[in-house]
Amino acid sequence: MHNDNVSSDSDESADTTEEDTGSTTEESAYIAKNQSYKIRINVSRNIAIIYSIGSNNGFDNVVKAFY
């Protein structure tokens, strides 16, 4: 990974939720310093989704999903 987009105050978050099946879902998100893409990872389902900025300045355009 290039360190050009890494900053100490980057927007990283991790959420853990409990579902009806009793399994734990862990998700994390990373937004690059230049804020052109958002990477969201669901660890329990082994899914990574790359978003780009949409028309309303939110990350709603899916660029690529890895299953």
CSV table of N, CA and C in Angstrom, one decimal:
chain,number,residue,atom,x,y,z
A,1,MET,N,0.8,-1.2,0.0
A,1,MET,CA,0.0,0.0,0.0
A,1,MET,C,0.9,1.2,0.0
A,2,HIS,N,0.5,2.2,-0.8
A,2,HIS,CA,1.3,3.5,-0.8
A,2,HIS,C,0.9,4.3,0.4
A,3,ASN,N,1.9,4.9,1.0
A,3,ASN,CA,1.7,5.7,2.1
A,3,ASN,C,1.3,7.2,1.8
A,4,ASP,N,1.1,7.5,0.5
A,4,ASP,CA,0.7,8.8,0.1
A,4,ASP,C,-0.7,9.2,0.7
A,5,ASN,N,-1.6,8.2,0.7
A,5,ASN,CA,-2.9,8.5,1.2
A,5,ASN,C,-3.2,8.2,2.6
A,6,VAL,N,-2.2,7.8,3.4
A,6,VAL,CA,-2.3,7.5,4.8
A,6,VAL,C,-2.1,8.7,5.6
A,7,SER,N,-3.0,9.0,6.5
A,7,SER,CA,-2.8,10.0,7.5
A,7,SER,C,-3.2,9.5,8.9
A,8,SER,N,-2.7,10.2,9.9
A,8,SER,CA,-2.9,9.8,11.3
A,8,SER,C,-4.4,10.1,11.7
A,9,ASP,N,-5.1,11.0,11.0
A,9,ASP,CA,-6.4,11.3,11.4
A,9,ASP,C,-7.4,10.8,10.3
A,10,SER,N,-7.1,9.7,9.7
A,10,SER,CA,-8.0,9.1,8.7
A,10,SER,C,-9.3,8.6,9.3
A,11,ASP,N,-10.3,8.5,8.6
A,11,ASP,CA,-11.6,8.0,9.0
A,11,ASP,C,-11.7,6.5,9.0
A,12,GLU,N,-11.4,5.9,10.1
A,12,GLU,CA,-11.5,4.4,10.2
A,12,GLU,C,-12.5,4.1,11.3
A,13,SER,N,-13.3,3.1,11.0
A,13,SER,CA,-14.3,2.7,12.1
A,13,SER,C,-14.5,1.2,12.0
A,14,ALA,N,-14.9,0.7,13.1
A,14,ALA,CA,-15.2,-0.7,13.2
A,14,ALA,C,-16.4,-0.9,14.0
A,15,ASP,N,-17.4,-1.7,13.5
A,15,ASP,CA,-18.6,-1.9,14.1
A,15,ASP,C,-18.8,-3.4,14.3
A,16,THR,N,-19.3,-3.8,15.5
A,16,THR,CA,-19.6,-5.2,15.7
A,16,THR,C,-21.1,-5.3,16.1
A,17,THR,N,-21.8,-6.2,15.5
A,17,THR,CA,-23.2,-6.3,15.7
A,17,THR,C,-23.6,-7.8,16.0
A,18,GLU,N,-24.6,-8.0,16.7
A,18,GLU,CA,-25.0,-9.4,17.0
A,18,GLU,C,-26.3,-9.6,16.2
A,19,GLU,N,-26.3,-10.7,15.5
A,19,GLU,CA,-27.5,-11.1,14.7
A,19,GLU,C,-28.3,-12.1,15.4
A,20,ASP,N,-29.5,-12.5,14.8
A,20,ASP,CA,-30.3,-13.5,15.4
A,20,ASP,C,-29.7,-14.9,15.4
A,21,THR,N,-28.8,-15.1,14.6
A,21,THR,CA,-28.1,-16.4,14.5
A,21,THR,C,-27.0,-16.6,15.6
A,22,GLY,N,-26.7,-15.5,16.3
A,22,GLY,CA,-25.7,-15.6,17.3
A,22,GLY,C,-24.3,-15.3,16.8
A,23,SER,N,-24.2,-15.1,15.5
A,23,SER,CA,-22.8,-14.8,15.0
A,23,SER,C,-22.5,-13.3,15.1
A,24,THR,N,-21.3,-13.0,15.2
A,24,THR,CA,-20.8,-11.6,15.3
A,24,THR,C,-20.3,-11.1,13.9
A,25,THR,N,-20.8,-9.9,13.5
A,25,THR,CA,-20.4,-9.3,12.3
A,25,THR,C,-19.5,-8.2,12.6
A,26,GLU,N,-18.3,-8.2,12.0
A,26,GLU,CA,-17.4,-7.1,12.2
A,26,GLU,C,-17.2,-6.4,10.9
A,27,GLU,N,-17.4,-5.1,10.8
A,27,GLU,CA,-17.1,-4.3,9.6
A,27,GLU,C,-16.2,-3.1,9.9
A,28,SER,N,-15.4,-2.8,8.9
A,28,SER,CA,-14.5,-1.6,9.1
A,28,SER,C,-14.5,-0.8,7.8
A,29,ALA,N,-14.3,0.4,7.9
A,29,ALA,CA,-14.2,1.3,6.7
A,29,ALA,C,-13.0,2.2,6.7
A,30,TYR,N,-12.5,2.5,5.6
A,30,TYR,CA,-11.3,3.4,5.5
A,30,TYR,C,-11.5,4.3,4.3
A,31,ILE,N,-11.3,5.6,4.6
A,31,ILE,CA,-11.4,6.6,3.5
A,31,ILE,C,-10.0,7.2,3.4
A,32,ALA,N,-9.6,7.2,2.1
A,32,ALA,CA,-8.2,7.8,1.8
A,32,ALA,C,-8.2,9.3,2.1
A,33,LYS,N,-7.0,9.8,2.3
A,33,LYS,CA,-6.7,11.2,2.6
A,33,LYS,C,-7.3,12.1,1.5
A,34,ASN,N,-7.2,11.7,0.2
A,34,ASN,CA,-7.8,12.5,-0.9
A,34,ASN,C,-9.3,12.3,-1.0
A,35,GLN,N,-9.9,11.4,-0.3
A,35,GLN,CA,-11.3,11.1,-0.2
A,35,GLN,C,-11.9,10.8,-1.6
A,36,SER,N,-11.2,10.0,-2.4
A,36,SER,CA,-11.8,9.6,-3.7
A,36,SER,C,-12.5,8.3,-3.6
A,37,TYR,N,-12.0,7.4,-2.7
A,37,TYR,CA,-12.6,6.1,-2.5
A,37,TYR,C,-12.8,5.8,-1.1
A,38,LYS,N,-13.8,4.9,-0.8
A,38,LYS,CA,-14.0,4.4,0.5
A,38,LYS,C,-14.0,2.8,0.4
A,39,ILE,N,-13.2,2.2,1.3
A,39,ILE,CA,-13.1,0.7,1.3
A,39,ILE,C,-13.8,0.2,2.5
A,40,ARG,N,-14.8,-0.6,2.3
A,40,ARG,CA,-15.6,-1.2,3.5
A,40,ARG,C,-15.4,-2.7,3.5
A,41,ILE,N,-15.0,-3.2,4.6
A,41,ILE,CA,-14.7,-4.7,4.7
A,41,ILE,C,-15.6,-5.3,5.8
A,42,ASN,N,-16.2,-6.4,5.4
A,42,ASN,CA,-17.0,-7.2,6.3
A,42,ASN,C,-16.2,-8.5,6.6
A,43,VAL,N,-15.6,-8.5,7.8
A,43,VAL,CA,-14.7,-9.6,8.1
A,43,VAL,C,-15.4,-11.0,8.2
A,44,SER,N,-16.6,-11.0,8.9
A,44,SER,CA,-17.3,-12.2,9.1
A,44,SER,C,-17.8,-12.9,7.8
A,45,ARG,N,-18.1,-12.0,6.8
A,45,ARG,CA,-18.6,-12.6,5.5
A,45,ARG,C,-17.6,-12.6,4.5
A,46,ASN,N,-16.4,-12.1,4.8
A,46,ASN,CA,-15.3,-12.1,3.8
A,46,ASN,C,-15.6,-11.3,2.5
A,47,ILE,N,-16.1,-10.1,2.7
A,47,ILE,CA,-16.5,-9.2,1.6
A,47,ILE,C,-15.8,-7.9,1.7
A,48,ALA,N,-15.2,-7.4,0.6
A,48,ALA,CA,-14.7,-6.1,0.6
A,48,ALA,C,-15.4,-5.3,-0.6
A,49,ILE,N,-15.8,-4.1,-0.3
A,49,ILE,CA,-16.5,-3.3,-1.3
A,49,ILE,C,-15.8,-1.9,-1.4
A,50,ILE,N,-15.5,-1.5,-2.6
A,50,ILE,CA,-14.9,-0.3,-2.9
A,50,ILE,C,-16.0,0.7,-3.5
A,51,TYR,N,-16.1,1.9,-2.8
A,51,TYR,CA,-17.1,2.9,-3.2
A,51,TYR,C,-16.3,4.1,-3.7
A,52,SER,N,-16.9,4.8,-4.7
A,52,SER,CA,-16.4,6.1,-5.1
A,52,SER,C,-17.5,7.2,-4.8
A,53,ILE,N,-17.0,8.4,-4.9
A,53,ILE,CA,-17.9,9.6,-4.5
A,53,ILE,C,-19.0,9.7,-5.6
A,54,GLY,N,-20.3,9.8,-5.1
A,54,GLY,CA,-21.4,9.9,-6.0
A,54,GLY,C,-21.8,11.4,-6.2
A,55,SER,N,-23.0,11.6,-6.8
A,55,SER,CA,-23.4,12.9,-7.1
A,55,SER,C,-23.8,13.8,-5.9
A,56,ASN,N,-24.1,13.2,-4.8
A,56,ASN,CA,-24.4,14.0,-3.6
A,56,ASN,C,-23.3,14.0,-2.6
A,57,ASN,N,-22.0,13.8,-3.1
A,57,ASN,CA,-20.8,13.8,-2.3
A,57,ASN,C,-20.8,12.7,-1.2
A,58,GLY,N,-21.6,11.7,-1.4
A,58,GLY,CA,-21.6,10.5,-0.5
A,58,GLY,C,-20.9,9.4,-1.2
A,59,PHE,N,-20.5,8.4,-0.5
A,59,PHE,CA,-19.9,7.2,-1.1
A,59,PHE,C,-21.0,6.2,-1.5
A,60,ASP,N,-21.7,6.4,-2.6
A,60,ASP,CA,-22.8,5.5,-3.0
A,60,ASP,C,-22.6,4.8,-4.3
A,61,ASN,N,-21.5,5.0,-5.0
A,61,ASN,CA,-21.2,4.3,-6.2
A,61,ASN,C,-20.3,3.1,-6.0
A,62,VAL,N,-20.8,1.9,-6.2
A,62,VAL,CA,-19.9,0.7,-6.0
A,62,VAL,C,-19.0,0.6,-7.2
A,63,VAL,N,-17.7,0.6,-7.0
A,63,VAL,CA,-16.7,0.4,-8.0
A,63,VAL,C,-16.4,-1.1,-8.2
A,64,LYS,N,-16.2,-1.8,-7.1
A,64,LYS,CA,-15.8,-3.2,-7.2
A,64,LYS,C,-16.2,-3.9,-5.8
A,65,ALA,N,-16.6,-5.1,-5.9
A,65,ALA,CA,-16.9,-5.9,-4.7
A,65,ALA,C,-16.1,-7.2,-4.8
A,66,PHE,N,-15.5,-7.6,-3.8
A,66,PHE,CA,-14.7,-8.8,-3.7
A,66,PHE,C,-15.4,-9.8,-2.7
A,67,TYR,N,-15.7,-11.0,-3.2
A,67,TYR,CA,-16.4,-12.0,-2.4
A,67,TYR,C,-15.4,-13.1,-2.1
